[in-house]
PDB file of C-alpha atoms in Angstrom:
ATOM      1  CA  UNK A   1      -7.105 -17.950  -5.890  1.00 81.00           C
ATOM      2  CA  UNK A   2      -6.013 -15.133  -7.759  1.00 89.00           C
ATOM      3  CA  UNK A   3      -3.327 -12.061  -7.523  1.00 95.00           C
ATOM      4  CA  UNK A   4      -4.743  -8.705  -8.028  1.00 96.00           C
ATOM      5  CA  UNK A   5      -2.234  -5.828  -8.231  1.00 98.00           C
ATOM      6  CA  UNK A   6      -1.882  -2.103  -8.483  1.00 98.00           C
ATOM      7  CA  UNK A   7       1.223  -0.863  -9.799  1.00 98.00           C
ATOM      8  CA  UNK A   8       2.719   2.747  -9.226  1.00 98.00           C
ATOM      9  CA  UNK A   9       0.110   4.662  -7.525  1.00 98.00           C
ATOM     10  CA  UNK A  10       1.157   8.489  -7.060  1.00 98.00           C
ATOM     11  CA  UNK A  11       1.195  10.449  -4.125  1.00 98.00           C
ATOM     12  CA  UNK A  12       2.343  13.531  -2.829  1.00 98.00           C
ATOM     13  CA  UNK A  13       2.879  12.935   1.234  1.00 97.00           C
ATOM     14  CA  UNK A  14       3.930  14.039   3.899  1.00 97.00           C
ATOM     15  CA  UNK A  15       6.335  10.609   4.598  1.00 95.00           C
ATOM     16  CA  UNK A  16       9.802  11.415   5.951  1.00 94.00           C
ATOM     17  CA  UNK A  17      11.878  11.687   9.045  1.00 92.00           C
ATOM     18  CA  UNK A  18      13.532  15.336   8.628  1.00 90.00           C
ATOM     19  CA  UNK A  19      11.270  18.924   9.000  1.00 91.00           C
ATOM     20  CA  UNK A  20      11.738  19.696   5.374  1.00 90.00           C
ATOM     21  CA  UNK A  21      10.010  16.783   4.493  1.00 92.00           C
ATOM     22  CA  UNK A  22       7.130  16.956   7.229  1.00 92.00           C
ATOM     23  CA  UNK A  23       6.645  20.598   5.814  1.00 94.00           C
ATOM     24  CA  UNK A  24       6.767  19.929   1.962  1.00 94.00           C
ATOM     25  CA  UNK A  25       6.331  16.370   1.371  1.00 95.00           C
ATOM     26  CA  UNK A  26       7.276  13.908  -0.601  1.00 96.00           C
ATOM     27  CA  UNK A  27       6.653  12.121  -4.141  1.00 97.00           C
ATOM     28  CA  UNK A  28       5.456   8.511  -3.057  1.00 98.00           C
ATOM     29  CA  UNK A  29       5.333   5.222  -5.044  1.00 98.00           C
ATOM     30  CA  UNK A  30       3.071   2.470  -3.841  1.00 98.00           C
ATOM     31  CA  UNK A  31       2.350  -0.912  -5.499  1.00 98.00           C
ATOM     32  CA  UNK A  32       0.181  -3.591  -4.093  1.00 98.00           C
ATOM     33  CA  UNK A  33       0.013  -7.368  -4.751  1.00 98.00           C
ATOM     34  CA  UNK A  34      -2.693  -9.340  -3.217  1.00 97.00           C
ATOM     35  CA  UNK A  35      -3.853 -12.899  -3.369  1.00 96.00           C
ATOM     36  CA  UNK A  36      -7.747 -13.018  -3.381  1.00 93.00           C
ATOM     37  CA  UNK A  37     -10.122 -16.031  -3.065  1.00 89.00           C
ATOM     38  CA  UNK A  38     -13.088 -15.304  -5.020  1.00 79.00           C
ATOM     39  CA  UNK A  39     -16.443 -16.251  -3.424  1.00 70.00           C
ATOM     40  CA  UNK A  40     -18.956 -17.926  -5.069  1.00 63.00           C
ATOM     41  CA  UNK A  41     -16.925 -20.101  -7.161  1.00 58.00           C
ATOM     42  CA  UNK A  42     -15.394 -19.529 -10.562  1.00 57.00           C
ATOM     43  CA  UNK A  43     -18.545 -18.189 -12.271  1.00 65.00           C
ATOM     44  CA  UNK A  44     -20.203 -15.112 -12.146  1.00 70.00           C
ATOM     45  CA  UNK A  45     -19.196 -11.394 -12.942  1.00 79.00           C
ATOM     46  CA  UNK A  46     -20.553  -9.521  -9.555  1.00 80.00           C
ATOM     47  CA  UNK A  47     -18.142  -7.195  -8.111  1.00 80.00           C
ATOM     48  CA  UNK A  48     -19.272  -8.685  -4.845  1.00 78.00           C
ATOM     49  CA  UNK A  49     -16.944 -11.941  -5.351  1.00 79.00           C
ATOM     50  CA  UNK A  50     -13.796  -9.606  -5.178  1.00 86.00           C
ATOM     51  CA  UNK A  51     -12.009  -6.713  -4.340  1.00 92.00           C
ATOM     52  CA  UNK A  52     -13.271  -3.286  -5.133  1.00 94.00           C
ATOM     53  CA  UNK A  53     -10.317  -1.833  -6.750  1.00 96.00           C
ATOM     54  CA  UNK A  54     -11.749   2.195  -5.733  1.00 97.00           C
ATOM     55  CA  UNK A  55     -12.087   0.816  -2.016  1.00 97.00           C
ATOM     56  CA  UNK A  56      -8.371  -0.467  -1.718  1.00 98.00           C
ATOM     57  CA  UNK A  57      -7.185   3.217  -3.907  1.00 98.00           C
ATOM     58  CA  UNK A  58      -9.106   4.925  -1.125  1.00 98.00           C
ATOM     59  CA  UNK A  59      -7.593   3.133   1.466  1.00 98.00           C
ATOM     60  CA  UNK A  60      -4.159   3.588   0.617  1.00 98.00           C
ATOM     61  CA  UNK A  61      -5.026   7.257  -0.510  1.00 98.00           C
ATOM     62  CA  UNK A  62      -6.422   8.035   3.324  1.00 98.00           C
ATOM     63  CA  UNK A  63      -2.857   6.417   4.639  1.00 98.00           C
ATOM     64  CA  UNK A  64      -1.097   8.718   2.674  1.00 98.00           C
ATOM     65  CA  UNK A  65      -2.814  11.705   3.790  1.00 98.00           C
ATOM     66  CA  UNK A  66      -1.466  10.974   7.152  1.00 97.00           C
ATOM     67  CA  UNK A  67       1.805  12.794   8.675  1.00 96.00           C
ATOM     68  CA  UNK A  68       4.271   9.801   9.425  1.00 97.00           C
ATOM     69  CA  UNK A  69       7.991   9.795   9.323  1.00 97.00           C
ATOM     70  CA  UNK A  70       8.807   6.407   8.231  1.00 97.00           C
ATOM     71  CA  UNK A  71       7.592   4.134   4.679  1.00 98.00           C
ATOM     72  CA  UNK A  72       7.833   1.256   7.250  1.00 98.00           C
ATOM     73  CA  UNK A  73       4.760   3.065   8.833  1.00 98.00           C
ATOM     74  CA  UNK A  74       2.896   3.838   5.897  1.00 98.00           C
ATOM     75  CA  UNK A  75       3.470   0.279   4.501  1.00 98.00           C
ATOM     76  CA  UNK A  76       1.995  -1.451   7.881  1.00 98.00           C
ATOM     77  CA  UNK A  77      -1.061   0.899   7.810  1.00 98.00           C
ATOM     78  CA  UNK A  78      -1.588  -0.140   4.063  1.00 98.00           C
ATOM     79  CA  UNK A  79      -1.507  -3.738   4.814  1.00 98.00           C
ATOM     80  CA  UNK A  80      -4.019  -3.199   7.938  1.00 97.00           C
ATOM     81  CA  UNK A  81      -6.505  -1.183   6.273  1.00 98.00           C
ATOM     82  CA  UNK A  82      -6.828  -3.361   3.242  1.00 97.00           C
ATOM     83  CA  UNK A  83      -6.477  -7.185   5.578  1.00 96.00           C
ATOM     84  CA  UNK A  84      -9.266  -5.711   7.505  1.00 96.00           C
ATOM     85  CA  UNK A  85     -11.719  -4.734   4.863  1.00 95.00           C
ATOM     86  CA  UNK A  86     -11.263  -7.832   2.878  1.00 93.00           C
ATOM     87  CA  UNK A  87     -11.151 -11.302   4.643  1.00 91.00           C
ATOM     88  CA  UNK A  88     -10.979 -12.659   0.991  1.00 91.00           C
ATOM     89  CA  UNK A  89      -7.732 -11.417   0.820  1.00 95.00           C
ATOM     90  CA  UNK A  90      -5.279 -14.214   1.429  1.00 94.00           C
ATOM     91  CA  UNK A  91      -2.067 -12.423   1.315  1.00 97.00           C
ATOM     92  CA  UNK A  92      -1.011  -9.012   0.412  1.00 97.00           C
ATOM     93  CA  UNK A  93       3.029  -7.350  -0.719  1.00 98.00           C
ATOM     94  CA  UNK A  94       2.807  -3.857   0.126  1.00 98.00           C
ATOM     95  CA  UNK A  95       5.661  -1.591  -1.547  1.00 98.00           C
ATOM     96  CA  UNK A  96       6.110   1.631  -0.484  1.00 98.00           C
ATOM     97  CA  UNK A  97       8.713   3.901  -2.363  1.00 98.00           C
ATOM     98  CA  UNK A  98      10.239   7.649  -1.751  1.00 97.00           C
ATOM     99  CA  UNK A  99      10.812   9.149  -5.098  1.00 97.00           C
ATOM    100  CA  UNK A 100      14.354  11.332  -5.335  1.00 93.00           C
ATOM    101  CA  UNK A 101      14.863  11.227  -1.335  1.00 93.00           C
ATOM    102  CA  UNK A 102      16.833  13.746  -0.132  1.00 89.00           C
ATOM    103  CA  UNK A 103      19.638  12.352  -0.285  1.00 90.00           C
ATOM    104  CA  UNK A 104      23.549  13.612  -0.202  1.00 91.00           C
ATOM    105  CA  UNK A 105      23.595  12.081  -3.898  1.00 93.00           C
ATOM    106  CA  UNK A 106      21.371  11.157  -6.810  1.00 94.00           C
ATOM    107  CA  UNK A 107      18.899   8.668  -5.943  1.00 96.00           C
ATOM    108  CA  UNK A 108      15.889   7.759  -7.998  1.00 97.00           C
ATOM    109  CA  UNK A 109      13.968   5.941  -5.033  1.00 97.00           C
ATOM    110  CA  UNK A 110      14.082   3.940  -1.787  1.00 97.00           C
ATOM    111  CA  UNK A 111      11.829   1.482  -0.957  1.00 98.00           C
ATOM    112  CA  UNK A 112      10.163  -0.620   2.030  1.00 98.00           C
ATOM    113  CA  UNK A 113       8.650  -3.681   1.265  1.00 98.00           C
ATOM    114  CA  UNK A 114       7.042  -6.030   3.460  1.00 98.00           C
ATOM    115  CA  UNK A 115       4.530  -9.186   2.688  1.00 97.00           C
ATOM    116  CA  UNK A 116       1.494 -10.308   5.287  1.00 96.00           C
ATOM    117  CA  UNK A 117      -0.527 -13.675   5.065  1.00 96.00           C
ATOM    118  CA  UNK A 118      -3.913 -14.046   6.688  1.00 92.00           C
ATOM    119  CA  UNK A 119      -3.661 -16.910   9.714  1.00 86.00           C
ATOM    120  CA  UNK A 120      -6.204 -19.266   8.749  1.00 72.00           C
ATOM    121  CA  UNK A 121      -5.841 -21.325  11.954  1.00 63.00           C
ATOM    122  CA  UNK A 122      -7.311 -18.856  14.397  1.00 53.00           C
TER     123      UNK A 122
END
């Protein structure tokens, strides 16, 4: 098994509870750590035996594109789009960030965070 992750992807979204934010969006932060058992065994170089790193961007790129008024939502759709794509994926840690929420004071980010592990005894 192995952990893939993608650290500080960039988005502009339309992520937040208040009309301001639905109308003008947000700067959003989201990392992704995943465990991933290869197929095929420990040899070979075919993209096949892994994750497609564009596919999983995509797929967090399409959440974000979506309207939504919480990072709890956001976070859940994440972890559903990529678990359902990739039964190789054995776990995933999806962190989803606001950056500079508006805020009554200076804050450089909040954050949801929430982990997911495949049942293997269905």
């Amino acid at each position: 098994m192995a952990v893939i992750a993608f650290e500080g992807m960039k988005f502009h979204a339309h992520v937040g509870y208040y009309e301001a934010e639905q109308l003008l969006g947000n700067e959003i932060e989201v990392s992704i750590k995943m465990a991933v058992n290869f197929t095929g065994g420990s040899t070979g170089d075919e993209l096949t035996r892994t994750v497609d790193y564009e596919e999983v961007y995509e797929t967090v790129r399409k959440v974000m594109l979506e309207p939504m008024h919480l990072l709890e939502t956001a976070v859940q759709k994440i972890i559903s789009g990529i678990s359902n794509i990739y039964p190789s994926v054995y776990s995933l840690k999806v962190r989803v960030a606001k950056l500079n929420p508006p805020l009554h004071g200076r804050v450089k980010k909040v954050w949801v965070e929430d982990n997911w592990v495949r049942n293997i005894h269905k």
